[in-house]
PDB file of C-alpha atoms in Angstrom:
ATOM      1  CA  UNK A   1      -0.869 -16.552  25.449  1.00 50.00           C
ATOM      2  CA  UNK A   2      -0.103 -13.777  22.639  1.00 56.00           C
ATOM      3  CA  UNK A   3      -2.537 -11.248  22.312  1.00 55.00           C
ATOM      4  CA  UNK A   4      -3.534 -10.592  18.949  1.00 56.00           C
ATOM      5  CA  UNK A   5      -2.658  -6.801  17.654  1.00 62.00           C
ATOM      6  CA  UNK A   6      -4.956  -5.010  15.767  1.00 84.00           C
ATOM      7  CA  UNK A   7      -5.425  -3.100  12.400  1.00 93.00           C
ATOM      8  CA  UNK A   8      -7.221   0.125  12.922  1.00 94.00           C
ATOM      9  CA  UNK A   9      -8.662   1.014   9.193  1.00 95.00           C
ATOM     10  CA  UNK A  10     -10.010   4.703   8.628  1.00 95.00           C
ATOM     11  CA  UNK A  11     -11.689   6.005   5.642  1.00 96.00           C
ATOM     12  CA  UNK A  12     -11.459   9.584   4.422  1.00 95.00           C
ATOM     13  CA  UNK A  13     -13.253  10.315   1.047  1.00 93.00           C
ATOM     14  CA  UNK A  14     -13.033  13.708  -1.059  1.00 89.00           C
ATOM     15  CA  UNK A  15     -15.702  13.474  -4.653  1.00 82.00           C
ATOM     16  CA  UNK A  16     -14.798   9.953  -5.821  1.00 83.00           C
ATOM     17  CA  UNK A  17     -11.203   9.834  -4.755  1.00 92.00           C
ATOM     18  CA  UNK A  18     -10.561   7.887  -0.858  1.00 95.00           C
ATOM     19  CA  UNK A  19      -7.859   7.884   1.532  1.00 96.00           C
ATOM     20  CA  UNK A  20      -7.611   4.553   3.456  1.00 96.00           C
ATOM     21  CA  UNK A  21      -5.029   4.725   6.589  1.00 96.00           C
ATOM     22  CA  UNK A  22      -4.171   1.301   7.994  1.00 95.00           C
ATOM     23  CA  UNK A  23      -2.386   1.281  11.344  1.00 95.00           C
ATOM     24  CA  UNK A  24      -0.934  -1.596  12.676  1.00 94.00           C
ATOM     25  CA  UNK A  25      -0.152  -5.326  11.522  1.00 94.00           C
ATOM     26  CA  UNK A  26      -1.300  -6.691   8.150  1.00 95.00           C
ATOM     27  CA  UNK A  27      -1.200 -10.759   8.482  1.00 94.00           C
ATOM     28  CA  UNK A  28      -2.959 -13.576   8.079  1.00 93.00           C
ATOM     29  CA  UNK A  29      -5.635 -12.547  10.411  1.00 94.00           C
ATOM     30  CA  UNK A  30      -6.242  -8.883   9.224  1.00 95.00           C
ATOM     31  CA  UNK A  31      -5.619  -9.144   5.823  1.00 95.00           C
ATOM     32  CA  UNK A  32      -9.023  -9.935   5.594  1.00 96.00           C
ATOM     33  CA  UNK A  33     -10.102  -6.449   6.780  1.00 96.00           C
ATOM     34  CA  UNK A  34      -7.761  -5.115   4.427  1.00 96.00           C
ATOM     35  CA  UNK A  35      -9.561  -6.782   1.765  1.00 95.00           C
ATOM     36  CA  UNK A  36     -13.235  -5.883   3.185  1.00 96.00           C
ATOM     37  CA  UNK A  37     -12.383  -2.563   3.411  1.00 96.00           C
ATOM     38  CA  UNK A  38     -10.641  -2.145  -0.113  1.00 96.00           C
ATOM     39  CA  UNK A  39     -13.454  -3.750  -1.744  1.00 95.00           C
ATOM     40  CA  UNK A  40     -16.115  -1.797   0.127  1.00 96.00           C
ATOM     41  CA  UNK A  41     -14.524   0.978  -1.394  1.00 95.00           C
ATOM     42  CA  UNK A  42     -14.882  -0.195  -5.155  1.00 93.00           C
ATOM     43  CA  UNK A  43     -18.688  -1.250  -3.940  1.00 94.00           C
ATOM     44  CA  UNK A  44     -19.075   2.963  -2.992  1.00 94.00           C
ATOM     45  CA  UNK A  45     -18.381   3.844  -6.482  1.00 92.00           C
ATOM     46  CA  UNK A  46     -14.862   4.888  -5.372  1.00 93.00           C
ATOM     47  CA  UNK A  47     -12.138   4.151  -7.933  1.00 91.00           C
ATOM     48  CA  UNK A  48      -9.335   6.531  -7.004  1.00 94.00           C
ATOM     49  CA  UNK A  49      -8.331   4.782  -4.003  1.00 95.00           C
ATOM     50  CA  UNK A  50      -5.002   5.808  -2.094  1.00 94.00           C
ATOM     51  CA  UNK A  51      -4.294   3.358   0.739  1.00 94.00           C
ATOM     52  CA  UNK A  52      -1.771   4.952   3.441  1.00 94.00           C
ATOM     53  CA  UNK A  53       0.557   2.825   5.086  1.00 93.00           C
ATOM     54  CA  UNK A  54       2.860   4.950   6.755  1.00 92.00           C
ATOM     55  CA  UNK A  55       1.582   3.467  10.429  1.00 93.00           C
ATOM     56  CA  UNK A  56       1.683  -0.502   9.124  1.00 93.00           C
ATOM     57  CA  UNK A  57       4.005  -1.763  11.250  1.00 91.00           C
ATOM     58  CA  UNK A  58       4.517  -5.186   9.950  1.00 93.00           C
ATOM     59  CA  UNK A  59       3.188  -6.498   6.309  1.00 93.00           C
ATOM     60  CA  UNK A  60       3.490 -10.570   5.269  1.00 92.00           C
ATOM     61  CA  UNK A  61       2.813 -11.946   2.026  1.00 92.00           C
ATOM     62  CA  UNK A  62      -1.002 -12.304   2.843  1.00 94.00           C
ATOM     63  CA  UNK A  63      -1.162  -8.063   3.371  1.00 94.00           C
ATOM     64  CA  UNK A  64       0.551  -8.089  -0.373  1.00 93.00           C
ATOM     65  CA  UNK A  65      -2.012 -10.658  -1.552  1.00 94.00           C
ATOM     66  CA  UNK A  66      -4.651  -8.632  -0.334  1.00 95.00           C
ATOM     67  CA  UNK A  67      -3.687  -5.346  -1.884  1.00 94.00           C
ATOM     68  CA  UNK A  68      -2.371  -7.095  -5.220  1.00 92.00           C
ATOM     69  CA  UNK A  69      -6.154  -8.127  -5.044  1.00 94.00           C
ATOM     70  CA  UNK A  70      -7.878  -5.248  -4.959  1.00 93.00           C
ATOM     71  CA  UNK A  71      -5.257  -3.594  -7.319  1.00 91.00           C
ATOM     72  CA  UNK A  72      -6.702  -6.056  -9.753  1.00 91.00           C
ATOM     73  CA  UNK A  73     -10.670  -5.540  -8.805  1.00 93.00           C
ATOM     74  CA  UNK A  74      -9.865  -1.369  -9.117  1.00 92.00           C
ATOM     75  CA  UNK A  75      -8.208  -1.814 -12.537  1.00 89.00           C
ATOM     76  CA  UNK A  76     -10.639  -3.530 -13.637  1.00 90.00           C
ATOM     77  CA  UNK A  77     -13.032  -1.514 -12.281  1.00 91.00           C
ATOM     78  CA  UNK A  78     -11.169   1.780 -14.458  1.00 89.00           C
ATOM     79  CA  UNK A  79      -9.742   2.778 -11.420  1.00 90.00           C
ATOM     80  CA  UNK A  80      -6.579   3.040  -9.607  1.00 91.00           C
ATOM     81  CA  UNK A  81      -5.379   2.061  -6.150  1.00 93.00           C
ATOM     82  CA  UNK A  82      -1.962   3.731  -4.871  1.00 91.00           C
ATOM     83  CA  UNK A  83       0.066   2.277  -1.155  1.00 91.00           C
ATOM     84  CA  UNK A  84       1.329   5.700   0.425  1.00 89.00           C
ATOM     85  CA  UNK A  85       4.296   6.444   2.374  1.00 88.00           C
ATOM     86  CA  UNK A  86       5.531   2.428   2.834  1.00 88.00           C
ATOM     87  CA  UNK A  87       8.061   1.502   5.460  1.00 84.00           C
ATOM     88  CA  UNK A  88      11.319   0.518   3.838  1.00 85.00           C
ATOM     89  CA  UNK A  89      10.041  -2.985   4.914  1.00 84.00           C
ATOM     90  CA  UNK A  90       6.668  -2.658   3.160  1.00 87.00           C
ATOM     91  CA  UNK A  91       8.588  -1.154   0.114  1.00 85.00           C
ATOM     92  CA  UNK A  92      11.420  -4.121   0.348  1.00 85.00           C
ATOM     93  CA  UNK A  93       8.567  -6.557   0.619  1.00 88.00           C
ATOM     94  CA  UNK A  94       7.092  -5.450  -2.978  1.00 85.00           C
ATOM     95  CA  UNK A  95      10.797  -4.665  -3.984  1.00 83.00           C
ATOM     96  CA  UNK A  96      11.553  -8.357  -3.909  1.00 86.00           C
ATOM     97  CA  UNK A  97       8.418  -9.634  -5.319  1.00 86.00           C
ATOM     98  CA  UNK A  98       8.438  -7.549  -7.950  1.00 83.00           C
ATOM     99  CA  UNK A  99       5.215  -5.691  -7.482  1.00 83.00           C
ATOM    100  CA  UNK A 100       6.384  -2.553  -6.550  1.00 76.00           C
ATOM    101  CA  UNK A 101       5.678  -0.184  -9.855  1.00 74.00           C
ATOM    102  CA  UNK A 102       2.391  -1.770  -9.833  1.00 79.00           C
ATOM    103  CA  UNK A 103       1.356   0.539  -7.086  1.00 65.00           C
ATOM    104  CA  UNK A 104       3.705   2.727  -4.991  1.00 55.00           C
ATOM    105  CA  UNK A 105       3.958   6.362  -6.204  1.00 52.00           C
ATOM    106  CA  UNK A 106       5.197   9.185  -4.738  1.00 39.00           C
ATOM    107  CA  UNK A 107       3.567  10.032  -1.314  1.00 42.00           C
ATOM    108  CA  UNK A 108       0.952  12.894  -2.717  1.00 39.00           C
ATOM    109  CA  UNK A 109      -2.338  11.217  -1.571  1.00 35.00           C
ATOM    110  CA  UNK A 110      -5.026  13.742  -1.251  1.00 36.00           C
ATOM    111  CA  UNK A 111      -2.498  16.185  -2.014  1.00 41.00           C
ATOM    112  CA  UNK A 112      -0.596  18.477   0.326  1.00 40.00           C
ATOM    113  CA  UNK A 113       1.388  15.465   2.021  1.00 41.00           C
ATOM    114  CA  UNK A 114       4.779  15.202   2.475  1.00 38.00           C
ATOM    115  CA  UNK A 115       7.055  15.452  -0.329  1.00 40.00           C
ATOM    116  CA  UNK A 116      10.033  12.902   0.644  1.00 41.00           C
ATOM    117  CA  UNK A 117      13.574  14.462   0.993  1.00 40.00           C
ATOM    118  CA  UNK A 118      15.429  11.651  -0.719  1.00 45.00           C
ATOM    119  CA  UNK A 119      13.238   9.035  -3.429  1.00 43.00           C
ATOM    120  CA  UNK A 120      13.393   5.601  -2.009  1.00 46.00           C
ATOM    121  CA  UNK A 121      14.995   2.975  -4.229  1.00 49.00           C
ATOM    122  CA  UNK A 122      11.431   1.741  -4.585  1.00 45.00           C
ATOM    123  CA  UNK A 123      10.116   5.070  -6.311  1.00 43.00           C
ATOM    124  CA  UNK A 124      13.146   5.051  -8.522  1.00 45.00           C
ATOM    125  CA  UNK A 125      12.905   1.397  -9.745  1.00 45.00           C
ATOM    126  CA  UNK A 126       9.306   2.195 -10.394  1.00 44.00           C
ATOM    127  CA  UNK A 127       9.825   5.127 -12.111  1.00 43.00           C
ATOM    128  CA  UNK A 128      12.856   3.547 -14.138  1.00 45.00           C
ATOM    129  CA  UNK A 129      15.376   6.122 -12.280  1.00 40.00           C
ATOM    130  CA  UNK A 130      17.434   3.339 -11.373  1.00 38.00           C
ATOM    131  CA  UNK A 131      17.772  -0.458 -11.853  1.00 39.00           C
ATOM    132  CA  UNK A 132      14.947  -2.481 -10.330  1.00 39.00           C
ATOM    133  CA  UNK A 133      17.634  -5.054  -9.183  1.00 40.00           C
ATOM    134  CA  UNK A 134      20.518  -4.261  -6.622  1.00 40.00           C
ATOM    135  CA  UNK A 135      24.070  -4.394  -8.955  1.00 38.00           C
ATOM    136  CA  UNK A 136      25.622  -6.886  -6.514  1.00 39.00           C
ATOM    137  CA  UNK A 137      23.985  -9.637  -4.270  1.00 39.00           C
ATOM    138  CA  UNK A 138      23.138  -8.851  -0.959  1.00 38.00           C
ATOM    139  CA  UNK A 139      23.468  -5.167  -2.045  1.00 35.00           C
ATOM    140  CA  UNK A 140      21.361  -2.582  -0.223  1.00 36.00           C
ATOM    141  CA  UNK A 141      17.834  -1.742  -1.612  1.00 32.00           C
TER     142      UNK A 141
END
């Protein structure tokens, strides 16, 4: 029998800005808390909402959904929600769908974090540094 892993989900607010840290596996059965705990934000009053992911060890399409989601609900809201630090999976994931200038930024949440050495491909498709697309199939992101 598998044991199910857990998301741990912390909240750290600062005036009406929020860091969110998520550690640990965003799937079918946690994206739910994702989505709880990203709306419960939005419910606060919060609408500058920076969502850390540096600790997510695994993200499927239903982590995506959720966090396209409340994208959506903090927009509309007048606010903004910003994914922090992604693993080059996490950043492939919204690579390939598409998604990622929607929401991936430079890692500055709360200010003071680590500047990254090197921009990721996703930062520089975002940012229209670089072609969104690899130049070749099966070319490296």
């Amino acid at each position: 029998m598998r044991i199910p892993l857990t998301l741990n989900v912390h909240r750290h607010d600062t005036d009406n800005r929020t860091l969110v840290t998520l550690t640990g596996e965003i799937d079918l059965n946690s994206a739910p808390l994702v989505h709880a705990s990203l709306e419960r934000c939005l419910h606060d009053g919060v609408r500058a909402i920076d969502v850390d992911v540096t600790a997510v060890t695994f993200c499927d399409c239903s982590g995506l959904n959720a966090f396209l989601y409340a994208l959506l609900r903090t927009a509309s809201a007048g606010g903004s929600l910003r994914l922090v630090h992604p693993s080059p999976a996490l950043e492939r994931l919204v690579t390939l769908t598409g998604s990622g200038s929607l929401f991936l930024t430079l890692p500055d949440a709360l200010g003071g974090s680590r500047p990254p050495s090197q921009l990721p491909p996703i930062y520089e498709a975002a940012y229209g540094l670089a072609p969104a697309l690899p130049t070749r199939l099966g070319g490296v992101l």
